[in-house]
mmCIF file of C-alpha atoms and ligand atoms in Angstrom:
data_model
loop_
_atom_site.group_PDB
_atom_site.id
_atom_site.type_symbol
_atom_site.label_atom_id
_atom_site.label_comp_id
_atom_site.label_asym_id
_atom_site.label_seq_id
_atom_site.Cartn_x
_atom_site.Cartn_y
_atom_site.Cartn_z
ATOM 1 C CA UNK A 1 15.687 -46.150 16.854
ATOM 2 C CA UNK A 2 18.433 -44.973 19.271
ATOM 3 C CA UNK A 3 21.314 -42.981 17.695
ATOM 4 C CA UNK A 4 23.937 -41.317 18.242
ATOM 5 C CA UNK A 5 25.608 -38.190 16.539
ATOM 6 C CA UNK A 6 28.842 -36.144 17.067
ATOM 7 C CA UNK A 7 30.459 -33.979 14.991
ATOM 8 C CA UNK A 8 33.587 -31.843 15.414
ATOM 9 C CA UNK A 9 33.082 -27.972 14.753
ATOM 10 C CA UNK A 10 32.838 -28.309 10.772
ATOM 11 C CA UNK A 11 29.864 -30.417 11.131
ATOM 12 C CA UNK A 12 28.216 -29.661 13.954
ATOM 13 C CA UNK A 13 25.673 -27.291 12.041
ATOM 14 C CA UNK A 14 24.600 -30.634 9.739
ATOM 15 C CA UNK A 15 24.716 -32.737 12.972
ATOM 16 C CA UNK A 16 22.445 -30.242 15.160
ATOM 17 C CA UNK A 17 19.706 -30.221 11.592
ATOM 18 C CA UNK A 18 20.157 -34.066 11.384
ATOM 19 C CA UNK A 19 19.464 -34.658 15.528
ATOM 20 C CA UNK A 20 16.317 -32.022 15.104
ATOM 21 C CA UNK A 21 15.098 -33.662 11.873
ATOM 22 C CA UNK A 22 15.378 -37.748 13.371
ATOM 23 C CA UNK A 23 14.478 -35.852 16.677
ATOM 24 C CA UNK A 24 10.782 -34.709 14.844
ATOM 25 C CA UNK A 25 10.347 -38.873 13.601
ATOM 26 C CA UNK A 26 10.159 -39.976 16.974
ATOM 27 C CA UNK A 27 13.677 -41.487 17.271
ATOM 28 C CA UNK A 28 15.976 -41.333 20.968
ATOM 29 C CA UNK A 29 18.788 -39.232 19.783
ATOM 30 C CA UNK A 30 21.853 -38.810 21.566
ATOM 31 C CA UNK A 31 23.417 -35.330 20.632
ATOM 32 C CA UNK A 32 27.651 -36.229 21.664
ATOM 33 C CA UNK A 33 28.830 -32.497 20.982
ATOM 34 C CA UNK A 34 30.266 -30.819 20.075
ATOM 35 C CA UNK A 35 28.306 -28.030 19.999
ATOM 36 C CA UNK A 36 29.526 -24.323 18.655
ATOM 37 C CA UNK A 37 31.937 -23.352 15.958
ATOM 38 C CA UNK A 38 35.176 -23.523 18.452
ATOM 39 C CA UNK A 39 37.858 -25.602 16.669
ATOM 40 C CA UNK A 40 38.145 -29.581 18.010
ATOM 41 C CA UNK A 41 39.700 -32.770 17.354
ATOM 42 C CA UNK A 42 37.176 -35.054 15.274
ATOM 43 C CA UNK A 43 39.071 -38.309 16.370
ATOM 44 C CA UNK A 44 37.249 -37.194 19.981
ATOM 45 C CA UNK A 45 34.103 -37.233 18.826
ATOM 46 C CA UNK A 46 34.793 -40.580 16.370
ATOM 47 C CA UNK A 47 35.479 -42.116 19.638
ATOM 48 C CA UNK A 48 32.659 -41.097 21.347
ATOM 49 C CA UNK A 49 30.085 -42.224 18.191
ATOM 50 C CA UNK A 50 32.292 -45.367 17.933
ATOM 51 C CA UNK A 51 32.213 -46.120 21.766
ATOM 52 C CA UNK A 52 28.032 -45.553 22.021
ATOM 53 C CA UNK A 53 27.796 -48.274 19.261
ATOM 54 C CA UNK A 54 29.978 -50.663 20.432
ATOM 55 C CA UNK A 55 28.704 -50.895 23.610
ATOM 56 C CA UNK A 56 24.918 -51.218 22.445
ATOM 57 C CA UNK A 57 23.619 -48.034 23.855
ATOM 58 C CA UNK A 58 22.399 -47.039 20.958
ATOM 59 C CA UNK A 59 21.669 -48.973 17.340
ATOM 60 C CA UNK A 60 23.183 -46.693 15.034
ATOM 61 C CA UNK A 61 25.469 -44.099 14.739
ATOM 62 C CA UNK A 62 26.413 -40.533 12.529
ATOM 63 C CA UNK A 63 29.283 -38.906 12.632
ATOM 64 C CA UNK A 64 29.868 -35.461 10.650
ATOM 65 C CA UNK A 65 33.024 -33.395 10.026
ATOM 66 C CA UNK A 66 34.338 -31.329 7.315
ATOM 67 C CA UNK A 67 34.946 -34.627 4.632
ATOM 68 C CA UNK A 68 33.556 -37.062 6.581
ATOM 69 C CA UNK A 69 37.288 -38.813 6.115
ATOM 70 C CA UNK A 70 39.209 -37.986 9.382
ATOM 71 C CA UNK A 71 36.099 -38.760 11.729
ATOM 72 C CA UNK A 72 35.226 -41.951 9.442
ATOM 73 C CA UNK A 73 38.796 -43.198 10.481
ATOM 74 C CA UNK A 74 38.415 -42.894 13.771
ATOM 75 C CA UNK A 75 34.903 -44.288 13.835
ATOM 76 C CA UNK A 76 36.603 -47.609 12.350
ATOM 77 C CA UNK A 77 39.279 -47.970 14.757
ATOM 78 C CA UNK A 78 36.628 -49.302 17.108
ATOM 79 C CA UNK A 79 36.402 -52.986 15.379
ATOM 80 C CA UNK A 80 32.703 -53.543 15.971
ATOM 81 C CA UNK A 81 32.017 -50.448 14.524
ATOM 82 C CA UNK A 82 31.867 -50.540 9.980
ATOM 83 C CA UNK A 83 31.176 -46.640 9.290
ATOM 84 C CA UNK A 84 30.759 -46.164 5.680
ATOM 85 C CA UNK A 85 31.295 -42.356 4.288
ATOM 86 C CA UNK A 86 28.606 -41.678 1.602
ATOM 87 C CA UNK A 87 27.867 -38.793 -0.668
ATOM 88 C CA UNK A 88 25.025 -40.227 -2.088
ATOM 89 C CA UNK A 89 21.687 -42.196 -1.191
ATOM 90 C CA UNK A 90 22.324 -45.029 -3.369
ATOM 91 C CA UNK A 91 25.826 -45.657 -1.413
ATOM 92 C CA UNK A 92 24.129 -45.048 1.998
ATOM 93 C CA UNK A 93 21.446 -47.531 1.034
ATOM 94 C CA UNK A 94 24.556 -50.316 -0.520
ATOM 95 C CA UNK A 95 26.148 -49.793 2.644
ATOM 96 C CA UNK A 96 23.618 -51.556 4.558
ATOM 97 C CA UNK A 97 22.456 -54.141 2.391
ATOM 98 C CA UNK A 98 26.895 -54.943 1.255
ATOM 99 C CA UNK A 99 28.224 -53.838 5.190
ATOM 100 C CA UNK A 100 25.643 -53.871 7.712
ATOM 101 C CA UNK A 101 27.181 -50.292 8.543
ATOM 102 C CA UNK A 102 26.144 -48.931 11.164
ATOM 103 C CA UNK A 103 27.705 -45.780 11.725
ATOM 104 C CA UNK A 104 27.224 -43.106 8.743
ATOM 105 C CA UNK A 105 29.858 -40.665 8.197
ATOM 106 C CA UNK A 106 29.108 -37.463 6.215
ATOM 107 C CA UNK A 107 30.829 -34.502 4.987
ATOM 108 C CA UNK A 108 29.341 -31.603 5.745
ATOM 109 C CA UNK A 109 31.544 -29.205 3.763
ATOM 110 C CA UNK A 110 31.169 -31.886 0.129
ATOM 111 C CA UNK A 111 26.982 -31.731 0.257
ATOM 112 C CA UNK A 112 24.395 -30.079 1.383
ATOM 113 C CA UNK A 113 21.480 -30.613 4.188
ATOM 114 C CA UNK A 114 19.095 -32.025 1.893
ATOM 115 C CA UNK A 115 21.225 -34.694 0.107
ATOM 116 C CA UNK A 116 22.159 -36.134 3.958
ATOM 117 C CA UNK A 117 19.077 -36.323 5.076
ATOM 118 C CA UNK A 118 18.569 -38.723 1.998
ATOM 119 C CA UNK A 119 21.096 -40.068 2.748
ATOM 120 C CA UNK A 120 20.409 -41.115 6.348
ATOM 121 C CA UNK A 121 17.041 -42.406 5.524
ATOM 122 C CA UNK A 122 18.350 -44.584 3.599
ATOM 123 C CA UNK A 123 21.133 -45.379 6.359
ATOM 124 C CA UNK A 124 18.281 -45.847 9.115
ATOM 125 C CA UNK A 125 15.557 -47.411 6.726
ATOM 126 C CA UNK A 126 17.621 -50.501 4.635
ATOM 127 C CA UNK A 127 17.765 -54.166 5.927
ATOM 128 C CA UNK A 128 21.428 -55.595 5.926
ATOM 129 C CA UNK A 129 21.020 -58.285 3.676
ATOM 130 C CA UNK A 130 22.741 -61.232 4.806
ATOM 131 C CA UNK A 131 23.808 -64.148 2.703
ATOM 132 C CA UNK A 132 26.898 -64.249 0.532
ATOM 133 C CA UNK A 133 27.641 -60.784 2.412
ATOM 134 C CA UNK A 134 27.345 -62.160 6.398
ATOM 135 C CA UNK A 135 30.878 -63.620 6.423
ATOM 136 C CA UNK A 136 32.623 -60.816 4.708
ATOM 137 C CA UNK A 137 31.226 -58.605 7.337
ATOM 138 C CA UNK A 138 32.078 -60.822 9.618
ATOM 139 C CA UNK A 139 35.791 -60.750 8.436
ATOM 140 C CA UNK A 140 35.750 -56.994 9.110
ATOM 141 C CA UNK A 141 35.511 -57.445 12.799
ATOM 142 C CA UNK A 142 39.023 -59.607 12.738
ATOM 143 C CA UNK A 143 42.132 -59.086 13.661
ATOM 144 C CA UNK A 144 45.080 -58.547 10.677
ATOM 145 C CA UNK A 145 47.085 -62.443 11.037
ATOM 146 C CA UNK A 146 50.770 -62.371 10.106
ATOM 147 C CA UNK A 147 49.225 -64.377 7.307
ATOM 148 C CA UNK A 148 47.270 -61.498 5.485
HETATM 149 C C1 RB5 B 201 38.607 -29.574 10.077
HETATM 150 O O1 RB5 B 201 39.179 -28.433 9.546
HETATM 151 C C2 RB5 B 201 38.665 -30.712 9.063
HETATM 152 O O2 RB5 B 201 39.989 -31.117 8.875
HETATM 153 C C3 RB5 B 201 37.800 -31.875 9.519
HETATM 154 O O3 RB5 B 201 36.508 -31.439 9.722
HETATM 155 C C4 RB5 B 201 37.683 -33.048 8.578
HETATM 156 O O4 RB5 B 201 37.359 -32.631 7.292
HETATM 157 C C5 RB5 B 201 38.809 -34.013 8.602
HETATM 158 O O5 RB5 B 201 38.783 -35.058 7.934
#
């Protein structure tokens, strides 16, 4: 699978393990910086996951930062982008089936190297599954109406 990662300088350290790990499986990973501890802007590197999905260069994307909150926000300003912040497997794996997400956002400061990687394989490895859950998604994608 193609993906891309970014991080700002909290989570580059996660990111960098993550890109060698998916790297070792045999996926095309796309590595969108930043790379050393010096102290950045995660809405930059949001935008730069956000703008590699939207534009179908790659499938999926991960973005890291301290939380995974700021850089989650400014994953989902990019409305064909739905990047779900997880903690746990079970929420990576919901977010596919519920959201067809396909950018995961992880905190790299709130858990530890193992508990992502779970987390991503469930991110990479779970089907969205459609039905009663295709229009919502589809929703997501819309513009706010004066009506809402
Ligand atoms: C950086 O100090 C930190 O604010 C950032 O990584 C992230 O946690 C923001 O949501």
């Amino acid at each position: 699978m193609r993906i891309a990662l970014a991080a700002d300088h909290a989570g580059y350290l996660l990111k960098d393990e993550l890109a060698s790990w998916l790297r070792e499986q045999g996926h095309d990973v796309r590595d969108l910086g930043t790379n050393g501890p010096q102290s950045v802007d995660y809405p930059l590197f949001g935008r730069k996951v956000a703008r590699a999905v939207a534009s179908g260069e790659v499938e999926r994307g991960i973005a890291v930062c301290g939380t995974g909150i700021g850089i989650s926000i400014a994953v989902n300003r990019e409305p064909k982008c739905r990047c779900a912040r997880v903690g746990d497997p079970l929420s990576a794996q919901l977010a596919r089936e519920h959201n067809d997400a396909n950018v995961l956002a992880l905190g790299a400061r709130l858990i530890g190297s193992e508990m992502a990687k779970a987390c991503v394989a469930l991110f990479l490895g779970t089907e969205f599954a459609g039905g009663r859950h295709q229009p919502r998604v589809d929703q997501l994608s819309q513009e706010l109406q004066e009506s809402d």
